[in-house]
Coordinates of C-alpha atoms in Angstrom, one line a residue:
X1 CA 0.0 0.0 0.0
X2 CA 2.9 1.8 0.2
X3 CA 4.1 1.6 -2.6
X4 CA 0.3 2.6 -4.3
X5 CA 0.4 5.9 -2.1
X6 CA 4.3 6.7 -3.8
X7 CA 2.8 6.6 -6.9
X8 CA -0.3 8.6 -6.6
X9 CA 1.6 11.0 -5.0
X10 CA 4.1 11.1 -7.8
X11 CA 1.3 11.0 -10.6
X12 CA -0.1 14.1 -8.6
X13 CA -2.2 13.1 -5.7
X14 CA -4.8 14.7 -3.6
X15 CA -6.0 17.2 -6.5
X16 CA -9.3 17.9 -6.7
X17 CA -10.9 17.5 -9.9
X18 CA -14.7 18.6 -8.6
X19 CA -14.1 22.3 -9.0
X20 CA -12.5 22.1 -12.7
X21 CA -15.2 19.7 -14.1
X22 CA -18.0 22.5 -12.4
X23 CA -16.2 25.2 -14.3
X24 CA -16.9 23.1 -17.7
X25 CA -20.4 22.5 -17.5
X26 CA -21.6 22.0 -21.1
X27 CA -23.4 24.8 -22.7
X28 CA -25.0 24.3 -26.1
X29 CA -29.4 24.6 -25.6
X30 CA -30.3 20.8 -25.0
X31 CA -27.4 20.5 -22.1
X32 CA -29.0 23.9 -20.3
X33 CA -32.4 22.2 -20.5
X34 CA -31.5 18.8 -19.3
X35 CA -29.0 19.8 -16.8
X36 CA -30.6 23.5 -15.3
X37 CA -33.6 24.3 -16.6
X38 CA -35.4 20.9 -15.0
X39 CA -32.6 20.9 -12.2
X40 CA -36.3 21.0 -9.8
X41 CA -36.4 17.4 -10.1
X42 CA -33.6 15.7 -8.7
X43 CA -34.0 11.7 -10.0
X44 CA -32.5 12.4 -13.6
X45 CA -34.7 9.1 -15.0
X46 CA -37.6 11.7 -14.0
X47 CA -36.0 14.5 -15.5
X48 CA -35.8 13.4 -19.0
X49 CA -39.4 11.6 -18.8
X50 CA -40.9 15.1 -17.7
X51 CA -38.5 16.9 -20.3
X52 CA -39.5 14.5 -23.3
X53 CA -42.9 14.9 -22.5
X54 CA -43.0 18.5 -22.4
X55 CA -41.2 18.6 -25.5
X56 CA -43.4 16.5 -27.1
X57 CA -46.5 18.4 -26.3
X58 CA -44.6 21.6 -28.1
X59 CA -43.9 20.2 -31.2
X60 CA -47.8 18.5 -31.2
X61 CA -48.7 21.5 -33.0
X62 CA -46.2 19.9 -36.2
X63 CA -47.6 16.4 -35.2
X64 CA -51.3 17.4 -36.0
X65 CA -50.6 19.6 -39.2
X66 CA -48.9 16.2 -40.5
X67 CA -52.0 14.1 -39.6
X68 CA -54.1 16.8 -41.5
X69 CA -52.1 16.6 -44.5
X70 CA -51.9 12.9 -44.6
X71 CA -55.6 12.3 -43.8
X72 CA -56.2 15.4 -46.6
X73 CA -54.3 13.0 -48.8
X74 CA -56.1 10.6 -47.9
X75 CA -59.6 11.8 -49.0
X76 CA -58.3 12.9 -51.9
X77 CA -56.7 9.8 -53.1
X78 CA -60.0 8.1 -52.4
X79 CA -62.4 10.8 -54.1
X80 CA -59.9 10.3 -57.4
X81 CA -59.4 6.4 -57.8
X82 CA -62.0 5.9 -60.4
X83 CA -60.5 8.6 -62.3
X84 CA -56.7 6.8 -61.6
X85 CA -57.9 3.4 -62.5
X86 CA -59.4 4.7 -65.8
X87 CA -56.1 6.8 -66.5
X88 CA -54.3 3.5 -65.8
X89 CA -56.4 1.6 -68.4
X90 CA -55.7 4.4 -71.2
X91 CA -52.0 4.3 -70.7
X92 CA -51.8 0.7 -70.1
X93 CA -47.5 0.3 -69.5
X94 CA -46.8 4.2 -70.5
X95 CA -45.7 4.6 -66.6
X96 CA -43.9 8.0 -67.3
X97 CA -47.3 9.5 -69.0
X98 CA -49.8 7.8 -66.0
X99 CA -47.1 9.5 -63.3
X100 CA -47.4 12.6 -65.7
X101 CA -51.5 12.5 -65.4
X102 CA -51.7 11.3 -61.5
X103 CA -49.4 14.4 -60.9
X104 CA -51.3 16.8 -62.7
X105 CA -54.7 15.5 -61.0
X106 CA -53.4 15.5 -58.1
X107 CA -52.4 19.0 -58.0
X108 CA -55.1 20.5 -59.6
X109 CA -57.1 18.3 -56.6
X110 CA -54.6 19.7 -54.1
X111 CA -52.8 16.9 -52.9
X112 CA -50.0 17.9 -51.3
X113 CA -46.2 15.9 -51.5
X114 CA -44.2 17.4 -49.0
X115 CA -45.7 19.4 -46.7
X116 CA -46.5 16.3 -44.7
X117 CA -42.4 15.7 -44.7
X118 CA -41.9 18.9 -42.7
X119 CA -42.5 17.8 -39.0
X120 CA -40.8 14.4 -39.9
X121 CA -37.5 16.6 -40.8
X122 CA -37.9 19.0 -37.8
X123 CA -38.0 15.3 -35.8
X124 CA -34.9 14.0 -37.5
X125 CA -33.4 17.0 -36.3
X126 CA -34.6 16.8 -33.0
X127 CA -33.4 13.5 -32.6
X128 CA -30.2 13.8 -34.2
X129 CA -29.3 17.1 -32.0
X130 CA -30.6 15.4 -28.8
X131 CA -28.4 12.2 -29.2
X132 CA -25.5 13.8 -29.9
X133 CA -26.0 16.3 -26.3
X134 CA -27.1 13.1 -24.4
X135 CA -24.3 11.7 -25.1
X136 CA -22.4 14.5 -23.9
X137 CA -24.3 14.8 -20.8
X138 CA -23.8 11.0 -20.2
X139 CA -20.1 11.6 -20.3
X140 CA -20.1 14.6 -18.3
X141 CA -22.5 13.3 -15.5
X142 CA -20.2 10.3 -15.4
X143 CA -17.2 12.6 -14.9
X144 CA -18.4 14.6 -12.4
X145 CA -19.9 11.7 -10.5
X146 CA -16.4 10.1 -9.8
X147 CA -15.0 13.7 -9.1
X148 CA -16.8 14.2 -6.6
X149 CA -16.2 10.2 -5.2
X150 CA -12.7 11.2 -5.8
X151 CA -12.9 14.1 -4.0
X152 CA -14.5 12.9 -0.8
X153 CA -11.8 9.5 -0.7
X154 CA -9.2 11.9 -0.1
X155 CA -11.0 14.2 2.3
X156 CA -11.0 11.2 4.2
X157 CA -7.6 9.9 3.6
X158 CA -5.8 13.1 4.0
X159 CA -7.3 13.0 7.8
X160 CA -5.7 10.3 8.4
X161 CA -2.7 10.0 6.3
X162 CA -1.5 13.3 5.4
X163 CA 2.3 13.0 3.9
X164 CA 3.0 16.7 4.7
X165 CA 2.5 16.8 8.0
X166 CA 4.8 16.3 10.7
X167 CA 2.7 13.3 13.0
X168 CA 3.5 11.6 9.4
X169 CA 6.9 11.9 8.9
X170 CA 8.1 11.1 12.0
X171 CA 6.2 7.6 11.6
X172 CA 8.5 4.3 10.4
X173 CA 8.1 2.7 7.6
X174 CA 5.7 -0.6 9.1
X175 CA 3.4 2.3 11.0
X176 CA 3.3 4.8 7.7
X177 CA 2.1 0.9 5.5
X178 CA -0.5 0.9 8.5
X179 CA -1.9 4.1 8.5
X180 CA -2.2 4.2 4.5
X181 CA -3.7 1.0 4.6
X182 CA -6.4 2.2 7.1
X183 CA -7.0 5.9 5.3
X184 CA -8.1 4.0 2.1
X185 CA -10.1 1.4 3.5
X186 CA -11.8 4.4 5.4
X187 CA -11.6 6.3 2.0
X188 CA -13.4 3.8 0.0
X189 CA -16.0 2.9 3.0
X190 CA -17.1 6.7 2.5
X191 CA -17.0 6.5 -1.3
X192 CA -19.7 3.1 -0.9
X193 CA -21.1 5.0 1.4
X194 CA -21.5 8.4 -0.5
X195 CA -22.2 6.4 -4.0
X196 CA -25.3 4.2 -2.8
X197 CA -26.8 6.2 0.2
X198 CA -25.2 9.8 0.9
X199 CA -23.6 10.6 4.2
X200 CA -24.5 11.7 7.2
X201 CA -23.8 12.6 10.7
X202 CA -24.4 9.0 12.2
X203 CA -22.5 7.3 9.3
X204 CA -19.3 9.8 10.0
X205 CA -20.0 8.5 13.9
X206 CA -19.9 4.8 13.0
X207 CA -17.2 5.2 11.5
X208 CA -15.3 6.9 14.1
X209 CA -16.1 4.0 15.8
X210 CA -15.2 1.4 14.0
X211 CA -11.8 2.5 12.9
X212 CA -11.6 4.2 16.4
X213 CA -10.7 7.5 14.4
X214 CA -9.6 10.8 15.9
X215 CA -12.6 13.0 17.5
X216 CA -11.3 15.4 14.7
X217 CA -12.5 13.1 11.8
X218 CA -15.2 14.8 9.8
X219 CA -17.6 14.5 6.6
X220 CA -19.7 17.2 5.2
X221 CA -23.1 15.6 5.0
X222 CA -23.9 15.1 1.7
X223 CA -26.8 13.1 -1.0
X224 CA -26.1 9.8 -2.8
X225 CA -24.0 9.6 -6.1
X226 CA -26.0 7.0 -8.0
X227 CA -28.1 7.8 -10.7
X228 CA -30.3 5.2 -10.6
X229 CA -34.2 4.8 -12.0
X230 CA -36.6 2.3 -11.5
X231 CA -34.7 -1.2 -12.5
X232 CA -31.5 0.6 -13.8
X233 CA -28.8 1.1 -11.2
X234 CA -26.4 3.5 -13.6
X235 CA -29.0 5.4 -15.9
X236 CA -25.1 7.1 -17.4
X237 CA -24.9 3.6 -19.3
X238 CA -26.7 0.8 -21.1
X239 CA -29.7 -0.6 -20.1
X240 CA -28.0 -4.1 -20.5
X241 CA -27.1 -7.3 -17.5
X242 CA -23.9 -7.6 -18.7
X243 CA -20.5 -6.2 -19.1
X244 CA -19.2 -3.3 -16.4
X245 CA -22.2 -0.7 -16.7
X246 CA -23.3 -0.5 -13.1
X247 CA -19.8 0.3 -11.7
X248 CA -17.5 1.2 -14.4
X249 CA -14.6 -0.4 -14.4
X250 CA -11.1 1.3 -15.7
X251 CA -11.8 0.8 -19.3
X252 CA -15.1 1.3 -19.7
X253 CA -14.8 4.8 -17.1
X254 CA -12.7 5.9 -20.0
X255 CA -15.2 5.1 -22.7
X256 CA -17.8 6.7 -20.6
X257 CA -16.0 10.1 -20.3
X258 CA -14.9 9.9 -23.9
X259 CA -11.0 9.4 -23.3
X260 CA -8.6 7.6 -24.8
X261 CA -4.9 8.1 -24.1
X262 CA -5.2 11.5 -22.3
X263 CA -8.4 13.3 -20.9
X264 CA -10.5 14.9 -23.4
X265 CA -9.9 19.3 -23.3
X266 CA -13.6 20.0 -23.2
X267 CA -13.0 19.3 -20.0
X268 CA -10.2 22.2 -19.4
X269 CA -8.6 20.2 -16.4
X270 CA -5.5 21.6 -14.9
X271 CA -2.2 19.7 -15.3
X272 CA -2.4 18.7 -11.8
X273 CA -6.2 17.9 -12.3
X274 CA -5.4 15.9 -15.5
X275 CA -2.9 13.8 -13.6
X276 CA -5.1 12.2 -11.8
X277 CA -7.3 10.6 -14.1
X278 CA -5.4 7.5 -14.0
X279 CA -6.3 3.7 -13.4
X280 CA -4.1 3.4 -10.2
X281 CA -6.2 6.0 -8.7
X282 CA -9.3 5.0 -9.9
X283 CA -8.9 1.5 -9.0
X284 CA -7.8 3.1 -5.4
X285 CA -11.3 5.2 -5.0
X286 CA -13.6 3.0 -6.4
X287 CA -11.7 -0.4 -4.9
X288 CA -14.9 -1.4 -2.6
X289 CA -17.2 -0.5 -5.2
X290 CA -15.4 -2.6 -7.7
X291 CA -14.9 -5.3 -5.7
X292 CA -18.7 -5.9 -4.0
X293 CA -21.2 -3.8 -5.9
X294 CA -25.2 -4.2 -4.8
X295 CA -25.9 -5.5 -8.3
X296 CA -23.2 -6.5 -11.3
X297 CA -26.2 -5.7 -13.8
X298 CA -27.0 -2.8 -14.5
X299 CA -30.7 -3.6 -16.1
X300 CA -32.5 -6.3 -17.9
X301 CA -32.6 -5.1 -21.6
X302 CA -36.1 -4.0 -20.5
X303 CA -35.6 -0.2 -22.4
X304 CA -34.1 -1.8 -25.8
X305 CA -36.9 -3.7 -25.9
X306 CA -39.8 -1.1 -25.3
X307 CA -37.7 0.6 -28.2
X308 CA -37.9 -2.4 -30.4
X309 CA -41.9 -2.9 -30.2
X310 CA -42.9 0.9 -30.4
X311 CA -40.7 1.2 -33.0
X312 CA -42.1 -1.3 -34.9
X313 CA -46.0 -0.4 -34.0
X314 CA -44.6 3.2 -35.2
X315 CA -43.7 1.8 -38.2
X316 CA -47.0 -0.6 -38.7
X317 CA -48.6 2.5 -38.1
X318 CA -47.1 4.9 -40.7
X319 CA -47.4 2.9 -43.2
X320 CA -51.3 2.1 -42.6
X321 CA -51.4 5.7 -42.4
X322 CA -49.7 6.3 -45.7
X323 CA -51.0 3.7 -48.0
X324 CA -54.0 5.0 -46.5
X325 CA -53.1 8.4 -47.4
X326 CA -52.1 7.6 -51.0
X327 CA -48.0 8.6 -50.4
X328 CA -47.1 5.2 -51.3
X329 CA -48.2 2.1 -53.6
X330 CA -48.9 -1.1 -52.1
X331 CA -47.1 -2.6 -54.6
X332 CA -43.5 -2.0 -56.0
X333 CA -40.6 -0.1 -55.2
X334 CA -41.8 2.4 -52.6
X335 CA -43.6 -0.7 -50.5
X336 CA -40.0 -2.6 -50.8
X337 CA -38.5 0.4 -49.4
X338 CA -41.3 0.9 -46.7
X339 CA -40.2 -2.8 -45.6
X340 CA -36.6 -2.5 -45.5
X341 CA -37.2 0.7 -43.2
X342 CA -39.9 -1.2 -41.0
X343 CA -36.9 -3.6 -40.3
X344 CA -34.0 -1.1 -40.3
X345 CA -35.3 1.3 -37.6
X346 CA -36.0 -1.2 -34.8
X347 CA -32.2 -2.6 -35.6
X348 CA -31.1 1.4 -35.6
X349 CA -32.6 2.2 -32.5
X350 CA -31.1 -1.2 -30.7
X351 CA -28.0 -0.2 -31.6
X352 CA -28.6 2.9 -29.9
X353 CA -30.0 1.3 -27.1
X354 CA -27.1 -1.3 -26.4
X355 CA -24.1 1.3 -26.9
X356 CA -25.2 5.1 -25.1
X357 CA -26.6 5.9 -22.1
X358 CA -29.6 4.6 -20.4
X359 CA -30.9 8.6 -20.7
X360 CA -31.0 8.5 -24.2
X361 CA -32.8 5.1 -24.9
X362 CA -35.7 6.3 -21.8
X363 CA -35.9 9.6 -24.1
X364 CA -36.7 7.0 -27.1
X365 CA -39.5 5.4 -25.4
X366 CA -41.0 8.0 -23.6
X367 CA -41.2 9.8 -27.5
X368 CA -42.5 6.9 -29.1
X369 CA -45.1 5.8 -26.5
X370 CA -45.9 9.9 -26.7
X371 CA -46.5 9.5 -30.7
X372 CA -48.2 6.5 -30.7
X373 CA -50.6 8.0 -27.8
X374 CA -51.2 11.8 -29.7
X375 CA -51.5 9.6 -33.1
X376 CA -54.7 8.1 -31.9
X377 CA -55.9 11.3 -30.1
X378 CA -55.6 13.6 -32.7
X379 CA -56.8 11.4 -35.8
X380 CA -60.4 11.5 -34.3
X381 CA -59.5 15.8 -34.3
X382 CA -58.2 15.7 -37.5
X383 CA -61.2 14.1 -38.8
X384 CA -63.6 16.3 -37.4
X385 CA -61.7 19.3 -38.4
X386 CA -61.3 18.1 -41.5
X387 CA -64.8 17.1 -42.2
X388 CA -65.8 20.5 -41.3
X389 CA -63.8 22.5 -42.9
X390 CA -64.7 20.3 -45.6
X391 CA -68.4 20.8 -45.9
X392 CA -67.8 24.9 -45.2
X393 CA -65.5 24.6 -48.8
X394 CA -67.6 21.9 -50.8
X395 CA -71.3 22.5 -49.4
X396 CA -71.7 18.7 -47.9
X397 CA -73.9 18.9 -45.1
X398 CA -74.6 16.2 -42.4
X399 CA -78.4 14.5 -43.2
X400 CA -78.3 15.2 -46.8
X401 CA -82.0 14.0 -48.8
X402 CA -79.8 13.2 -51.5
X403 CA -79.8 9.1 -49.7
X404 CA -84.1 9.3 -50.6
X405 CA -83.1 9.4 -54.1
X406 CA -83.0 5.8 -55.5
X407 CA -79.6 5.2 -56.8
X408 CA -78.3 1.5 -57.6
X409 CA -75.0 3.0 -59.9
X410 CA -73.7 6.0 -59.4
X411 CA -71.3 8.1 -61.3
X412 CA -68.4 9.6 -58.9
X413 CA -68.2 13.0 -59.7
X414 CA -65.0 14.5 -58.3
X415 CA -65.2 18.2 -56.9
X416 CA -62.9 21.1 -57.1
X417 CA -63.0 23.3 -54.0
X418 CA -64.0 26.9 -55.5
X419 CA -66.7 25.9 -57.5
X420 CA -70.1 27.1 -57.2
X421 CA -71.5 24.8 -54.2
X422 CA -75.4 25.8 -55.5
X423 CA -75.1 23.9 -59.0
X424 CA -77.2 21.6 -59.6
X425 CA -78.9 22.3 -56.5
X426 CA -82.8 22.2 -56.5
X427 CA -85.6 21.0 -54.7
X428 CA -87.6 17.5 -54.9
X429 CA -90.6 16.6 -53.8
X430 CA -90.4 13.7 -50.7
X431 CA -94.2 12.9 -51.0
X432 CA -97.7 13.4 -53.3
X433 CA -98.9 16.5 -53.7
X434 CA -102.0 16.9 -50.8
X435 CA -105.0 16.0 -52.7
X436 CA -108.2 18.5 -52.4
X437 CA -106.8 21.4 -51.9
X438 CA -108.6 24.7 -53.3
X439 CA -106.6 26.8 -55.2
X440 CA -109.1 28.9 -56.7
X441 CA -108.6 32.7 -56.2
X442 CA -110.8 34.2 -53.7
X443 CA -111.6 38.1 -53.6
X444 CA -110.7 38.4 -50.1
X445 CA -106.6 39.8 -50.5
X446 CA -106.2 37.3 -46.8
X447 CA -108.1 33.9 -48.2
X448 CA -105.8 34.6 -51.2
X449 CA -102.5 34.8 -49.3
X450 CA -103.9 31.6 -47.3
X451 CA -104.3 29.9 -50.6
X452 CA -101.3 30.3 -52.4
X453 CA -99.4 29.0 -48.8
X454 CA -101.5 25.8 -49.0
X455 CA -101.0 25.6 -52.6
X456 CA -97.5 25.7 -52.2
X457 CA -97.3 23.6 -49.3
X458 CA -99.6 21.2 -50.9
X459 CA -97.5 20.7 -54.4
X460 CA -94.2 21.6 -53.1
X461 CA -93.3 20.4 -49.9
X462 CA -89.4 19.4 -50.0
X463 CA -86.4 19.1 -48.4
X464 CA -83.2 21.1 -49.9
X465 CA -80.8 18.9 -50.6
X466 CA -76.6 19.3 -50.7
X467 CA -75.6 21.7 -53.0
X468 CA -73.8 19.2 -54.9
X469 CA -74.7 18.7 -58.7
X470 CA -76.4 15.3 -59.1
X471 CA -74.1 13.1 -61.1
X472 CA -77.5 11.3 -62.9
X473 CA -78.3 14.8 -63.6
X474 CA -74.8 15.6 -65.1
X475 CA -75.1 12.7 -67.3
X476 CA -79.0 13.7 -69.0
X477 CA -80.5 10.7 -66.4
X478 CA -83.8 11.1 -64.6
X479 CA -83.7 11.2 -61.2
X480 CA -87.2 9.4 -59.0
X481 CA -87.8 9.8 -55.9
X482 CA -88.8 6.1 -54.1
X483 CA -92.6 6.8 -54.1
X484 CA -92.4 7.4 -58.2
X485 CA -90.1 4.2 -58.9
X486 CA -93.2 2.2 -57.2
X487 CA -95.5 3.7 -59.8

């Protein structure tokens, strides 16, 4: 032990590294939000579930104009198929000319291409943006986690074996061995201690007691280390039972902070601060934690695969929506390529899962869950909006009389929003004229007003109709009423 206290103290021991990694607290807009903004809830699991919820609820507005669009699409695509199948038939294998004609349709119809793409661009980049800051946050947060482990070891050690001072030097060899022996067992009790539970006044008096320490030996009180949520005991890596993820080991402390031979400068450590970020040290703080951790896994693949299944339902979902919509074909090249992605997100977001931090894969399924539950909230919105705003532009009213009318075939006729909603329209009589009525004009002016009411209310009594032209009456066809076919 002796020999391990020569060569921390040649490497540069008993720095502090706390105060330089609170200096480099990262900056950009996602690591203020994570890490400040939502600093009111203390569980960082929590923090990111609140944070991607919130965050989904302001970019709802984007999610709703997309369903609008698509379900727009939709109708449209519907309203035009006769006229596409027809179109099909004259052009037969002339793909470029029936691409040519669907186009042209389809834009005099007002079906729109791309402005359903917009929120799925603005998620991209939400996605992409948020990955790349989590991942910095993971590293940070797993930095400053063993600083401040670090940092409290030798608060404790230095009490008890302090090479500078004089009760120290004057020791022998044998007693100096002892006493470094006893400051880091006491130095990594206090580290278990701080990591899984905090410390406080009747830990520091335990262990007084049972290292019979000097009256003088003391701890500032502080909360646990761990960042741990729900099942997951390290939420700064993998949600994953194997491998070193709940206490890091040497290596993978270094892959967690992002270093490889020396420690990354986003960090803007001091010399002395650099030096010691270094596996005899480590190995020194973190020797009890290493050695008998509460858990060796760190969780149970439960997030990767919650990931897995609400990607795929996402993806079952947008393509229902988008056939539906008439985006894609169900046939050809664009359903291929709606396969190979059904199959290539899920493995995407797996990979994600199994390599970052616990944080980032939460975020995942807390978003997805938070699509899939606004997806099946707003569509019954977006159809009512829709099929108002609808019958305000094209005159289609709920209850139309247009289902008395008797038809067995009827034409589709396909409406373009801005024409006159009153053609066509007229009124048809629902039932026989009433039979012995006087319509002979009387001399009084008030029996003659009377009369002309019951006349009309005798040989005209209808019901208005939709505005809508009557396709039988487009096409020179009679149109009967149900008591006139029975005659």
């Amino acid at each position: 032990m002796a020999v391990l206290n020569s060569i921390i103290s040649f490497l540069g021991a008993n720095e502090r590294i706390l105060d330089g990694l609170l200096k480099t607290v990262p900056g950009k807009m996602w690591h203020v939000l994570i890490l400040e903004w939502f600093d009111f809830i203390v569980d960082y699991g929590w923090r990111i579930v609140v944070f991607t919820v919130l965050l989904k609820l302001l970019l709802s507005p984007l999610d709703f104009y997309q369903r609008y669009k698509m379900h727009k699409n939709q109708k449209i695509t519907e309203r035009l198929k006769p006229t596409m199948e027809k179109i099909q038939k004259q052009y037969g294998d002339n793909k470029q000319a029936f691409s040519q004609k669907q186009m042209e349709l389809n834009r005099k119809e007002g079906y729109s291409y791309f402005s359903a793409c917009l929120p799925m661009i603005v998620t991209l980049v939400v996605f992409i943006t948020l990955w790349q800051s989590m991942t910095t946050v993971g590293q940070y947060m797993t930095f400053l986690q063993y600083g401040e482990l670090h940092d409290t070891y030798y608060t404790a050690y230095e009490q008890i074996y302090d090479e500078d001072s004089e009760e120290v030097k004057n020791l022998t060899d044998e007693e100096k061995a002892t006493r470094s022996a006893l400051a880091t067992a006491v130095g990594q009790d206090v580290v278990y201690k701080l990591y899984y539970d905090g410390i406080d006044e009747k830990f520091v008096a335990e262990l007084v007691q049972k290292y019979e320490l000097s009256a003088d030996f003391t701890l500032e009180t502080a909360d646990k280390v761990q960042a741990d949520f729900l099942w997951i005991d390290n939420i700064w890596s993998p949600d994953v039972p194997w491998g070193s993820n709940a206490i890091l080991n040497w290596d993978s402390f270094k892959t967690g902070i992002g270093m490889s031979d020396k420690v990354p400068d986003k960090y803007k450590l001091s010399q002395e601060e650099n030096a010691e970020i270094n596996a005899v040290t480590y190995n020194a703080v973190m020797g009890k934690l290493l050695k008998s951790p509460k858990r060796t896994a760190n969780g149970y693949l439960i997030l990767p695969i919650l990931v897995v299944l609400f990607s795929v339902a996402s993806q079952l979902l947008s393509m229902f929506q988008q056939k539906r919509a008439g985006q894609v074909n169900a046939k050809g090249g664009a359903a291929t390529s709606m396969k190979v992605m059904m199959f290539l997100m899920p493995l995407m977001m797996v990979f994600f899962a199994l390599r970052y931090a616990s944080i980032f894969t939460l975020y995942m399924v807390v978003n997805s869950a938070s699509s899939l539950f606004i997806n099946f909230a707003s569509t019954a919105i977006v159809k009512a909006v829709y099929n108002r705003k609808h019958r305000r532009n094209y005159g289609i009213g709920t209850g139309s009389t247009r289902s008395a009318i008797v038809y067995k075939k009827s034409p589709i006729i396909h409406y373009v929003k801005g024409a006159n909603p009153n053609a066509g329209a007229r009124e048809i009589p629902l039932a026989d004229p009433i039979a012995d009525v006087d319509v002979s004009e009387p001399t009084d002016k008030k029996a003659r007003k009377a009369a002309r009411r019951a006349k009309k209310d005798s040989d005209t009594r209808t019901v208005k109709r939709s505005g809508r032209p009557d396709p039988h009456e487009l096409l020179g066809m009679s149109v009967q009423t149900k008591d006139k076919k029975k005659k």
